[in-house]
Coordinates of C-alpha atoms in Angstrom, one line a residue:
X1 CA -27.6 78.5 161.3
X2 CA -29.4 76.6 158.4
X3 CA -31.2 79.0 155.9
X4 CA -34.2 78.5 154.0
X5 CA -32.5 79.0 150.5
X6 CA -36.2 79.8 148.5
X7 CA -34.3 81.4 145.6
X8 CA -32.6 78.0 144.3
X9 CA -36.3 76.3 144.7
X10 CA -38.5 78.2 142.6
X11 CA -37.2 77.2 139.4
X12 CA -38.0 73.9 140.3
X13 CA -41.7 74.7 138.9
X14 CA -42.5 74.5 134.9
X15 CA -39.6 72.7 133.5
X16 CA -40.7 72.3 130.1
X17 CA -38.2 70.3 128.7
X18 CA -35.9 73.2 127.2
X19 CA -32.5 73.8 128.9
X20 CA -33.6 77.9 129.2
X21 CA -36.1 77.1 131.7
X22 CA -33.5 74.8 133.4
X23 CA -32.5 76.9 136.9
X24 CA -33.9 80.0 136.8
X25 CA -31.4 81.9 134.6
X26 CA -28.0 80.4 136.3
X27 CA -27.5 77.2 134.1
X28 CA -28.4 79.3 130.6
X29 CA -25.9 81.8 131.7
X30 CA -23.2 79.2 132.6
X31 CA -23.8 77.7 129.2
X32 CA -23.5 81.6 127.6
X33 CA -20.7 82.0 129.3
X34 CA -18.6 78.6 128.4
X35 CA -19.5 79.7 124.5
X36 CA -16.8 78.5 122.5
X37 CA -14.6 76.9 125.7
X38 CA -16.3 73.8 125.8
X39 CA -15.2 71.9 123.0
X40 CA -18.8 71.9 120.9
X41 CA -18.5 72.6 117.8
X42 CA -21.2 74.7 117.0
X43 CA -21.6 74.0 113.2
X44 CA -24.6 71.5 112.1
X45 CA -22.6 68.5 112.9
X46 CA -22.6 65.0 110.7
X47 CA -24.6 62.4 112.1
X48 CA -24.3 58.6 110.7
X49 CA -28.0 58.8 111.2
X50 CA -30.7 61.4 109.4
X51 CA -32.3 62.0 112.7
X52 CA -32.1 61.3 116.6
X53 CA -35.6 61.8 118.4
X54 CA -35.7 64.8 121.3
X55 CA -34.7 64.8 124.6
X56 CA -36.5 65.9 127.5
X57 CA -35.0 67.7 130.8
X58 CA -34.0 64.7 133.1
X59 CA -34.2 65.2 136.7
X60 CA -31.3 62.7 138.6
X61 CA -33.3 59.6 140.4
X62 CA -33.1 59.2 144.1
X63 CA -30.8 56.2 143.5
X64 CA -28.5 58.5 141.4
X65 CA -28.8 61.2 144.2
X66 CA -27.4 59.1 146.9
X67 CA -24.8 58.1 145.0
X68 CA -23.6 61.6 144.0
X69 CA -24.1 62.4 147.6
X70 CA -21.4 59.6 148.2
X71 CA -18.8 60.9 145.9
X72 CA -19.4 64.2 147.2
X73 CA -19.6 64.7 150.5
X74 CA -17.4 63.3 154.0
X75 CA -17.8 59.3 154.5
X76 CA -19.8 60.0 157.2
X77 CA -22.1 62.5 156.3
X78 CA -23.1 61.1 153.0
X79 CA -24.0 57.6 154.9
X80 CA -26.5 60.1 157.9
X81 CA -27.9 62.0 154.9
X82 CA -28.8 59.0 152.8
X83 CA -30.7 57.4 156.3
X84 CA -32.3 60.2 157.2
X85 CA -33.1 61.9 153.4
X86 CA -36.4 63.3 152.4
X87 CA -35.3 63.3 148.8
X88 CA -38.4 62.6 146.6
X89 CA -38.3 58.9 145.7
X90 CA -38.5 58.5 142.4
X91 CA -41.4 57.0 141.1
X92 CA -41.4 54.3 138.2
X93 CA -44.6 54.8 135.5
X94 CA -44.3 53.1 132.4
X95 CA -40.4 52.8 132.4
X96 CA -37.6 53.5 133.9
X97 CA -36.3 55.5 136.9
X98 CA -34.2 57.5 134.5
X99 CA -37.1 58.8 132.5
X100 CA -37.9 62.0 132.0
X101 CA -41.4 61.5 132.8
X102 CA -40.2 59.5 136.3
X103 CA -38.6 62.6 137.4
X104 CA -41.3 65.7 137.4
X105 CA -41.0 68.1 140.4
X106 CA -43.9 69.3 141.9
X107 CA -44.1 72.0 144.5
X108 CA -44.7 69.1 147.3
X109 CA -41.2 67.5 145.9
X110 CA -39.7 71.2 145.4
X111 CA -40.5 71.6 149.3
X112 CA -38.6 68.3 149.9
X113 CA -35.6 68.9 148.2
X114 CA -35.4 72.3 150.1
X115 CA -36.0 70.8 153.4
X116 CA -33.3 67.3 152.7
X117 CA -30.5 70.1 151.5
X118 CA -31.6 71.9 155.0
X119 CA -31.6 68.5 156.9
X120 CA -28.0 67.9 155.4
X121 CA -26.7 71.3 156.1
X122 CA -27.8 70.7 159.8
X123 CA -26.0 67.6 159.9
X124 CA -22.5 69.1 159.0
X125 CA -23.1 72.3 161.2
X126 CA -23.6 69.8 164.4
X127 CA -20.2 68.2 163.8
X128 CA -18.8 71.1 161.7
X129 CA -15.1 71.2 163.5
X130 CA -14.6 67.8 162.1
X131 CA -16.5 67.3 158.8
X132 CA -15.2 71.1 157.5
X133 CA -11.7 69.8 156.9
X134 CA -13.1 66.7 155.1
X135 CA -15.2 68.3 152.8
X136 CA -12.1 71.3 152.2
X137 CA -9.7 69.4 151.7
X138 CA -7.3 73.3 151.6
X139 CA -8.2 73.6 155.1
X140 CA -6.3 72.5 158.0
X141 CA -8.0 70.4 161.1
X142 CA -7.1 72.5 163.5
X143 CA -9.1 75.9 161.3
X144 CA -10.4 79.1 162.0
X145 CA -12.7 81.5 160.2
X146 CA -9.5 83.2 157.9
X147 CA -8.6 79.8 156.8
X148 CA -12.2 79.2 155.8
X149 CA -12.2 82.6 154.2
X150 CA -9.0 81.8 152.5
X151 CA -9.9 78.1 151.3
X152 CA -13.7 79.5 150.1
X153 CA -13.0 80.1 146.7
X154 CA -10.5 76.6 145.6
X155 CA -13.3 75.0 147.2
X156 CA -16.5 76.3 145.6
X157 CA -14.2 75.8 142.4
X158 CA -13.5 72.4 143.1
X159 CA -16.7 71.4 144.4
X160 CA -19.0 73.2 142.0
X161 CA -17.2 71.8 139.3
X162 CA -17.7 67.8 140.1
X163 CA -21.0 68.7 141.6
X164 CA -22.6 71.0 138.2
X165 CA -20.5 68.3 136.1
X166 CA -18.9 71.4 134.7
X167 CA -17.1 74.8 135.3
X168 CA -19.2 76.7 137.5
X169 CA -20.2 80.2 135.6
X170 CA -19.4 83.6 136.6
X171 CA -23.0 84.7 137.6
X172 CA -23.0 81.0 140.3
X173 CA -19.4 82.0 141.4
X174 CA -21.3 85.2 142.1
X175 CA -24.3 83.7 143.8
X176 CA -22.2 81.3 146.1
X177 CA -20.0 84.8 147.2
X178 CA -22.5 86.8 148.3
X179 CA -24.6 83.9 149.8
X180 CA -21.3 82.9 152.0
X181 CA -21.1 86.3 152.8
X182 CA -24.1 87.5 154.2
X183 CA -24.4 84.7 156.3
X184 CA -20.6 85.1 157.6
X185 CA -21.3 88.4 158.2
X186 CA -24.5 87.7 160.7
X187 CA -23.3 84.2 162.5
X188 CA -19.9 83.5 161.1
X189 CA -17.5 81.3 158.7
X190 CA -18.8 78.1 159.5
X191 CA -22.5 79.0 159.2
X192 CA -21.2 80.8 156.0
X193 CA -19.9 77.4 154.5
X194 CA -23.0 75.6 156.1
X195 CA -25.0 78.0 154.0
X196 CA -22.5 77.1 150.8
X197 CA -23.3 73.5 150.8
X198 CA -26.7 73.9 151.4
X199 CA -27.0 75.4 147.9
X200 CA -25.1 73.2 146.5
X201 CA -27.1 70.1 147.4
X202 CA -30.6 71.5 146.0
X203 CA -29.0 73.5 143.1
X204 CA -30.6 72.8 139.8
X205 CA -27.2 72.1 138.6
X206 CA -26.6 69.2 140.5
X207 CA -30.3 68.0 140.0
X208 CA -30.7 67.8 136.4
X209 CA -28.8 66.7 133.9
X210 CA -28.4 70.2 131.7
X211 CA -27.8 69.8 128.0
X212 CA -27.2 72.8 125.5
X213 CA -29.5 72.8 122.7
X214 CA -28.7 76.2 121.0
X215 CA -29.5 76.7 116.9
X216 CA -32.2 76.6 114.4
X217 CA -35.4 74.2 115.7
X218 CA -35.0 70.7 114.4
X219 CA -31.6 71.0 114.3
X220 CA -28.8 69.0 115.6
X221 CA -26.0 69.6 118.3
X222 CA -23.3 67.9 119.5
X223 CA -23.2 67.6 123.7
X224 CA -20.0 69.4 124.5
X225 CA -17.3 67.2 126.4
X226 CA -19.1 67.8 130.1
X227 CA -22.4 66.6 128.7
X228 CA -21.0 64.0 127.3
X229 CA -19.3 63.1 130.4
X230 CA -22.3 63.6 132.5
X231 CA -23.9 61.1 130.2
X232 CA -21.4 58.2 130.7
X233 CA -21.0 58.7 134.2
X234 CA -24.6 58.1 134.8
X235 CA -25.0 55.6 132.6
X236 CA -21.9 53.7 133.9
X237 CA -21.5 54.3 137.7
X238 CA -25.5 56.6 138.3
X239 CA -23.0 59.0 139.6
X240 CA -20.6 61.4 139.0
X241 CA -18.1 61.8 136.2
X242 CA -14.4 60.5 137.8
X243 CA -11.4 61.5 137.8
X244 CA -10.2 59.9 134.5
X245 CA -13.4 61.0 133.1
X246 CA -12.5 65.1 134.0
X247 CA -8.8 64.9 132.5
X248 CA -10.0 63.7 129.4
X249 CA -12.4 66.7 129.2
X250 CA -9.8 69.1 130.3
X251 CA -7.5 67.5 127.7
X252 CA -9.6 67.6 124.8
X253 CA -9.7 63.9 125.1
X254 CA -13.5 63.4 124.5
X255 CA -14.7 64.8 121.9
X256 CA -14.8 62.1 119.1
X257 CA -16.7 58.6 118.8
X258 CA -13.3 57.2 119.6
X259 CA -12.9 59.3 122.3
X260 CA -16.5 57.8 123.8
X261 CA -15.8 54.0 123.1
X262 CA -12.4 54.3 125.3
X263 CA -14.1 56.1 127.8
X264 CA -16.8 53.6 127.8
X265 CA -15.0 50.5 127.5
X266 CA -12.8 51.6 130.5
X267 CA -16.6 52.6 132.1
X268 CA -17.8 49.5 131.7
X269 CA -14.8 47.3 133.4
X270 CA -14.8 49.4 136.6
X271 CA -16.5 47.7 139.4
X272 CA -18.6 50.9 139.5
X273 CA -20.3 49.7 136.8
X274 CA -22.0 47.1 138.8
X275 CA -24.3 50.3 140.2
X276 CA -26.0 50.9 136.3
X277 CA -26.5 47.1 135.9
X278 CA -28.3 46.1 139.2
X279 CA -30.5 49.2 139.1
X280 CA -31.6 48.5 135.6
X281 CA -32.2 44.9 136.0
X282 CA -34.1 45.6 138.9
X283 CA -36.4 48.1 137.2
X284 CA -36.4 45.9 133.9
X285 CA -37.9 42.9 135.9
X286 CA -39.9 45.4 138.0
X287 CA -38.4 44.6 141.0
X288 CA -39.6 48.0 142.1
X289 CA -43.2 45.8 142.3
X290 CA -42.0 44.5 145.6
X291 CA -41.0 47.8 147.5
X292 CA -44.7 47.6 149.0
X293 CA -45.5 43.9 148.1
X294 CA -46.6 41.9 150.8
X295 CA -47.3 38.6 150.3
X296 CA -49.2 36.1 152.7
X297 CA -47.0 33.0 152.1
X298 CA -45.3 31.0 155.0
X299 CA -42.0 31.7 154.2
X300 CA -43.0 35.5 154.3
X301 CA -41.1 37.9 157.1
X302 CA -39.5 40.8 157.3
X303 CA -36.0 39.2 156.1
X304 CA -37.8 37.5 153.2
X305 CA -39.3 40.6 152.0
X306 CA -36.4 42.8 152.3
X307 CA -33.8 40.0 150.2
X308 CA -36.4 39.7 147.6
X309 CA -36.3 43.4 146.8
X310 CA -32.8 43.0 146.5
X311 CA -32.2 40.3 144.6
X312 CA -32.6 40.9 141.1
X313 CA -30.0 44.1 141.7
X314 CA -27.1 41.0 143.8
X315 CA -28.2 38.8 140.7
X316 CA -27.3 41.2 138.2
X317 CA -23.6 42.2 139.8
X318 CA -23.1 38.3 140.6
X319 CA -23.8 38.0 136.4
X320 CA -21.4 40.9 135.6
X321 CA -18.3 39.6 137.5
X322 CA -18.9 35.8 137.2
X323 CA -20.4 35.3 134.0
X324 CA -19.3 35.6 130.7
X325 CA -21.7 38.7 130.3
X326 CA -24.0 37.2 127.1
X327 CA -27.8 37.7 127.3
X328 CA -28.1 33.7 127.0
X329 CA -26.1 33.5 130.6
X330 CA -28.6 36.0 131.8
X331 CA -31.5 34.2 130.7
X332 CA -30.6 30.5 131.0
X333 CA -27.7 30.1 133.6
X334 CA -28.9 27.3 135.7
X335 CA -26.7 28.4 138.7
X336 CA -26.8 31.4 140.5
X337 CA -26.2 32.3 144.1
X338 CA -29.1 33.2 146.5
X339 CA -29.4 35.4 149.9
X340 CA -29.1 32.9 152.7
X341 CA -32.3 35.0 153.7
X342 CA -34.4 33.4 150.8
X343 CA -33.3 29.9 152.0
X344 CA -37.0 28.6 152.9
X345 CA -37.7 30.1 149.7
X346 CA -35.5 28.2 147.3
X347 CA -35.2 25.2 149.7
X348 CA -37.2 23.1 147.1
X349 CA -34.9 23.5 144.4
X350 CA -32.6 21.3 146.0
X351 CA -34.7 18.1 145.9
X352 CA -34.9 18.3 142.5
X353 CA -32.1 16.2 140.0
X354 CA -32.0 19.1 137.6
X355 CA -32.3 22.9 138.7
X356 CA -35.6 24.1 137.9
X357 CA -34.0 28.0 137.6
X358 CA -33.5 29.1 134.1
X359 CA -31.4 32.1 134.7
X360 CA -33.3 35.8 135.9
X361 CA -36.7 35.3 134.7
X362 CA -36.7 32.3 137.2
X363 CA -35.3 34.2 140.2
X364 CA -37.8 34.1 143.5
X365 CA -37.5 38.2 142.6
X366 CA -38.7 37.9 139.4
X367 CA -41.5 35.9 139.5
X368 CA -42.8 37.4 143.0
X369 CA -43.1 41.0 141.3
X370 CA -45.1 39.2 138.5
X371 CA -47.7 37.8 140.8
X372 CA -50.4 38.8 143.2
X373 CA -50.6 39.2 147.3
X374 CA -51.5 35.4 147.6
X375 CA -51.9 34.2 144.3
X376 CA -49.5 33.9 141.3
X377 CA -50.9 35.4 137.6
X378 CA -50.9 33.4 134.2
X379 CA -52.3 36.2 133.0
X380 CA -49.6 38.6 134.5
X381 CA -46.6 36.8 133.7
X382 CA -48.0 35.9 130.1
X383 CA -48.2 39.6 129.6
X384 CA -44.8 40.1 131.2
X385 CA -43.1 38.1 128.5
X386 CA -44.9 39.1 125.6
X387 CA -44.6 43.2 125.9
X388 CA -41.4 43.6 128.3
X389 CA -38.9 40.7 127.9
X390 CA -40.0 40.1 123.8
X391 CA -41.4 43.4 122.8
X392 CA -44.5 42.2 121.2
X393 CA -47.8 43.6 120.6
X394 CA -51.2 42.5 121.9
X395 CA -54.5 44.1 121.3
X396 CA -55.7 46.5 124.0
X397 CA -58.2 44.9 126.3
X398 CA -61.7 45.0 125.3
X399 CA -63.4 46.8 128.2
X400 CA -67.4 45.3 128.0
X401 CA -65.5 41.8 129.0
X402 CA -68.1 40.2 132.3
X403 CA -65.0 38.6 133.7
X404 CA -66.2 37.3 136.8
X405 CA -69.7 35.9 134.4
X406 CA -66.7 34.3 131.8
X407 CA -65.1 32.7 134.9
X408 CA -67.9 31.8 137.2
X409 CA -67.9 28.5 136.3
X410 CA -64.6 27.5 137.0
X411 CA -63.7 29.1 140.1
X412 CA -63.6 26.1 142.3
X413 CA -61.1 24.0 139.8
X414 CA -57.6 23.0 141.7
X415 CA -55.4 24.7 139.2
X416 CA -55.2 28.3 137.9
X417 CA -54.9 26.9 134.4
X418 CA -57.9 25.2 135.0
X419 CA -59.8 28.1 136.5
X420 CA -58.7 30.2 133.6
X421 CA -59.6 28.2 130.5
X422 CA -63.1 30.2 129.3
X423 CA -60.4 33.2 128.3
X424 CA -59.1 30.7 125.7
X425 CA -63.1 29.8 124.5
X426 CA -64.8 32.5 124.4
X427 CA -64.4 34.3 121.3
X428 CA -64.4 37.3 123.4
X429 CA -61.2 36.9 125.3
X430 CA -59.5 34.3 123.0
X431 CA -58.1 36.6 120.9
X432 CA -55.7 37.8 123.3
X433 CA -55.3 34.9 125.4
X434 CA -54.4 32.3 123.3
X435 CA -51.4 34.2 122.8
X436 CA -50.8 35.4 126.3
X437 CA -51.9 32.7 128.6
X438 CA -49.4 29.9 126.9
X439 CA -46.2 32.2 128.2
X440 CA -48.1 32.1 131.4
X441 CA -48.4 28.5 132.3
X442 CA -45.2 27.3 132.5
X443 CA -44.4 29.5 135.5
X444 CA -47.1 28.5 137.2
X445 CA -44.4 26.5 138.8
X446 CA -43.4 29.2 140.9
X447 CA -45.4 30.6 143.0
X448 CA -46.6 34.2 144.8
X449 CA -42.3 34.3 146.5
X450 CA -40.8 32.2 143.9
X451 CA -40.6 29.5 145.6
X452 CA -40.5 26.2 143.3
X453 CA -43.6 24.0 143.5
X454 CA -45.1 21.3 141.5
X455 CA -48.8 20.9 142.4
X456 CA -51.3 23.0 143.3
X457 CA -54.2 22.0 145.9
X458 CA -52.8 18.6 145.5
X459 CA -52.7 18.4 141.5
X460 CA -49.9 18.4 139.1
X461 CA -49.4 21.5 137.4
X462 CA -49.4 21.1 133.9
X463 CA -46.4 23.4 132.9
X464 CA -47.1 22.3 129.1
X465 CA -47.5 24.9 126.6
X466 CA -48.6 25.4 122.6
X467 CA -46.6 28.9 121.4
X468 CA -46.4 31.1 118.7
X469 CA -45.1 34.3 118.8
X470 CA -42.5 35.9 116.9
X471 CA -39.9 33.4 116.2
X472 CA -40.8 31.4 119.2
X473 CA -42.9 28.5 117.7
X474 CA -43.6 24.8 119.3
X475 CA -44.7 22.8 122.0
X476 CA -42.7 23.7 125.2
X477 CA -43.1 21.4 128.4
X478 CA -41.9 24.0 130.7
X479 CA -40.5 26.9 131.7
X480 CA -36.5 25.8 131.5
X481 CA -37.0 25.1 127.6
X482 CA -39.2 28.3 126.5
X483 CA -36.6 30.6 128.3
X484 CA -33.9 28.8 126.1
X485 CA -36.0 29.7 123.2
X486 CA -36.7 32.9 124.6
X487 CA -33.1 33.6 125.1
X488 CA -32.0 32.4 121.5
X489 CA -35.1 34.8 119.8
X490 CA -34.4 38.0 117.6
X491 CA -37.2 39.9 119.5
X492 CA -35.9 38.9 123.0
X493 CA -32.4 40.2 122.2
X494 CA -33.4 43.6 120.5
X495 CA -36.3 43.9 123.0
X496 CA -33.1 43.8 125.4
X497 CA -31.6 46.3 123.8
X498 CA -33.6 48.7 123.6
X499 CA -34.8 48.5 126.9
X500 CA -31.0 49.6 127.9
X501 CA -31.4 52.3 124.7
X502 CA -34.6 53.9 126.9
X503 CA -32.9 53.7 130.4
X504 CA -29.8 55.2 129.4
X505 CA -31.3 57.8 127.1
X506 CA -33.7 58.2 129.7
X507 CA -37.0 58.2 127.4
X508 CA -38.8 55.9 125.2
X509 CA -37.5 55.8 121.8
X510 CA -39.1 57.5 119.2
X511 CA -39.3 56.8 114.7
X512 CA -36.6 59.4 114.5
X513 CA -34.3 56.9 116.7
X514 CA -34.8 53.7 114.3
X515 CA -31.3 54.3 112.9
X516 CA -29.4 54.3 116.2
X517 CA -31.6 52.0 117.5
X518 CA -31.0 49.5 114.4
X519 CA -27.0 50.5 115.0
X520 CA -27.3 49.1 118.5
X521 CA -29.2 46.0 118.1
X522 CA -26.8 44.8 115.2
X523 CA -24.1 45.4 117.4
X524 CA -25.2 44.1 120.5
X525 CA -26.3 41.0 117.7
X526 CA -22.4 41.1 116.1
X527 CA -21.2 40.5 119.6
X528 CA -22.9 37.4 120.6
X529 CA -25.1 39.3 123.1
X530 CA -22.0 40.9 125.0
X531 CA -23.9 43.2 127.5
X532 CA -20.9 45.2 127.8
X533 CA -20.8 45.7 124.0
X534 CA -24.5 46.5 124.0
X535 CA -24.0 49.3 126.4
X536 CA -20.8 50.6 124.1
X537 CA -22.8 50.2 121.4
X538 CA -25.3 52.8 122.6
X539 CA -22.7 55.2 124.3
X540 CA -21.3 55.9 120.4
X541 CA -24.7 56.2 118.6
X542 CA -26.0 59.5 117.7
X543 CA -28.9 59.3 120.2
X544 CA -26.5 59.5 122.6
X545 CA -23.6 61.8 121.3
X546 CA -26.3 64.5 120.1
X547 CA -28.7 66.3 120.2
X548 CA -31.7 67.4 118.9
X549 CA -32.7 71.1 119.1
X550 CA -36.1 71.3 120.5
X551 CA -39.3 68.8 120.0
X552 CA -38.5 67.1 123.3
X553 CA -41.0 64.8 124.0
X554 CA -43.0 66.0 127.7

């Protein structure tokens, strides 16, 4: 029997931000009831900086969700419930897929939580005999409802302890009792235990990532040792803290900003690690674009479209294990492996004497999600550069602009650069787009897949370009040399950074962060652009090893 377990889903509604409101009562009491056992120190701690900006309530992502599903459950459960979930995708506006803001529940998603823990739950019960013993590992195969009755307790223990990231409180131990025991009582142990893990998987516990904020508003705390772990681990692996990662709490072994660099550095070498770095290349070069992209290219099909959305994640674990891990590899390698499914696609490159690929800007990924259904953008990718991969300002568009009137003129002309020279005349539009267009044109060499071209409707495509912006200044006469200027720019490597600052804080940052953020960026600069140093670098800041007492940001 699989119950409809309403009383976990109702505190899904008006998170505010504040760990109080968190799960209905059962996370602030675990926290009241781990006072002084968790290794914070409660005192107004020291930061290096005066300030760290506030932290909203973070819902885990769907990606994180499967994965903790993975660590948690039996092989092959974990692998059903992924293909058949109903989890609420997260949804990507304006950042990341760890933000905050990404991450809202409303009662439609509330409903889907309830029913994907209740889909779950129905998959174990219809191959219960076997899965049981997997997911108990105190129970023996051949098991009846005493041994379940006996094992109940080491396992909720064990299991609500890796899946809460923490001890499990008194008032939960309590809950998870009486919940197995009403069921046992009306259709048995196994239902009971059925019951048991369907709390589990829609618990607000497991769901969002619960941080202690207790003492005078404005104020700073220190995240305990299981905060801090629960940090790392989704930063590093978008799971589950591991083994290693559990002793050092229960040892007192993470506590201090040494204590964080060894646990990050050892983080950062697993192969686990792979996980944080393809998802957050993928969202950083808005792979995410091409989920329900379709493009009307002849290379398009089914295989093309699913390799493409894959791509920029296989691109970033072929950079971590292969490369020497510097942002200049990522940006201007001119070698890089591609899926055997994107042959058609790259099959031009290999006419050419030199590789026309300037590391993962280049990618067929990249510069599909930075393009239109059968059509590339100047405008698009100009923008692209300028705000996400340099961090530079522009003006907000002017919105009295006649567009189609500005552009009338040109439409029939054989080349996008062509069709799109009024916005760099009229005084209206040439503000912005004498900035903006010039980081365009040089990709106009890829087009709507990615694919390599060098004319369009029959004529050259002038890849030339006139730029300055920032520290990037010249003539450039195509794509391959403005990424290597790119690449060696201030504002390219600290725009870098602190794109990784907002994923793995999990919210923009904020004028109260500029001295961790500063911290980071000199770092990651000190290293040579080490991407593993960059993401050390942030574990031991104060934005991440604190925390500030109210004023999250919504």
């Amino acid at each position: 029997m699989v119950l409809a377990l309403g009383f976990s889903t109702a505190c899904y509604e008006g998170l505010d931000g504040e760990l109080g409101a968190a799960s209905g009562g059962g996370a602030a009491e675990a926290a009241d009831d781990d006072d002084g056992a968790d290794g914070r120190d409660d005192d107004m701690p020291e930061l290096a900086c005066e300030g760290i900006g506030g932290q909203p309530l973070r819902r885990v992502s769907s990606k994180q969700y499967e994965q903790i599903l993975t660590d948690l459950l039996p092989e092959s459960l974990a692998a059903q419930a992924i293909a058949t979930s109903s989890f609420p995708r997260t949804i990507i506006d304006g950042g990341f897929s760890t933000y905050a803001s990404a991450n809202r529940v409303s009662t439609a998603a509330s409903m889907q939580i309830e029913d994907n823990a209740e889909s779950i739950a129905a998959l174990f019960q219809e191959n219960v005999r076997e899965l049981a013993p997997e997911l108990m590992p105190c129970l023996p195969t051949d098991y009846g409802s005493d041994d379940i009755d006996a094992c109940l307790d080491e396992f909720v223990q064990d299991f609500g302890r890796r899946a809460f990231r923490r001890p499990m409180s008194d008032a939960e131990r309590e809950i998870v009792g009486m919940l197995y025991e009403e069921v046992r009582e009306a259709d048995g142990a196994e239902a009971g235990l059925t019951a048991v893990l369907q709390y589990f998987l829609q618990a607000p516990a497991l769901l969002y990532v619960t941080e202690r904020a207790d003492g005078p508003d404005g104020g700073y705390v220190a995240l305990s040792p299981h905060e801090l772990a629960t940090r790392l681990a989704l930063l590093f692996t978008n799971s589950l803290p591991d083994d290693e990662l559990l002793a050092a709490v229960d040892e007192g072994r993470l506590q201090s900003r040494d204590d964080v660099e060894r646990e990050a550095r050892r983080l950062v070498a697993k192969p686990e690690a792979v996980r944080a770095f393809a998802q957050f290349h993928h969202e950083w070069m808005r792979g995410f674009v091409l989920d329900s992209a379709n493009r009307e290219h002849p290379t398009w099909s089914a295989a093309t479209s699913a390799a493409l959305k894959e791509e920029l994640g296989q691109f970033a674990a072929w950079f971590l294990a292969e490369t020497d891990g510097t942002f200049r590899t990522l940006m201007t390698t001119q070698s890089f492996p591609f899926d055997e499914r994107l042959a058609t696609v790259y099959e031009h490159d290999a006419t050419q004497t030199e590789s026309p690929r300037r590391g993962l800007l280049t990618t067929a990924a990249a510069m599909a999600a930075q393009a239109h259904t059968n059509a590339t953008s100047i405008v698009e990718r100009g923008v692209f550069i300028l705000r996400h991969v340099m961090c530079l300002d522009l003006p907000p568009f002017p919105g009295d602009i006649d567009i189609e009137g500005t552009l009338g003129g040109y439409a029939d002309l054989p080349t996008a650069r062509e069709r799109l020279e009024p916005l760099m005349l009229e005084p209206a539009c040439s503000g912005c787009h004498v900035v903006i267009n010039p980081f365009g044109f040089p990709f106009e060499v890829y087009d709507w897949v990615g694919a390599h071209r060098t004319t369009e409707n029959g004529v050259t495509i002038d890849t030339s370009a006139e730029i300055t912006a920032g520290s990037v200044q010249g003539t450039f006469p195509d794509a391959q040399t403005l990424i290597s200027a790119i690449a060696q720019s201030d504002e390219a490597h600290d725009c870098y950074a602190t794109h990784w600052f907002r994923y793995a804080t999990g919210r923009p940052e904020s004028p109260d962060d500029s001295c961790s953020l500063d911290g980071v960026t000199q770092a990651f600069a000190a290293s040579g652009g080490d991407v593993r140093e960059l993401l050390v670098a942030i574990a031991v800041s104060d934005a991440f090893r604190f925390r500030k007492v109210g004023g999250a940001e919504q």
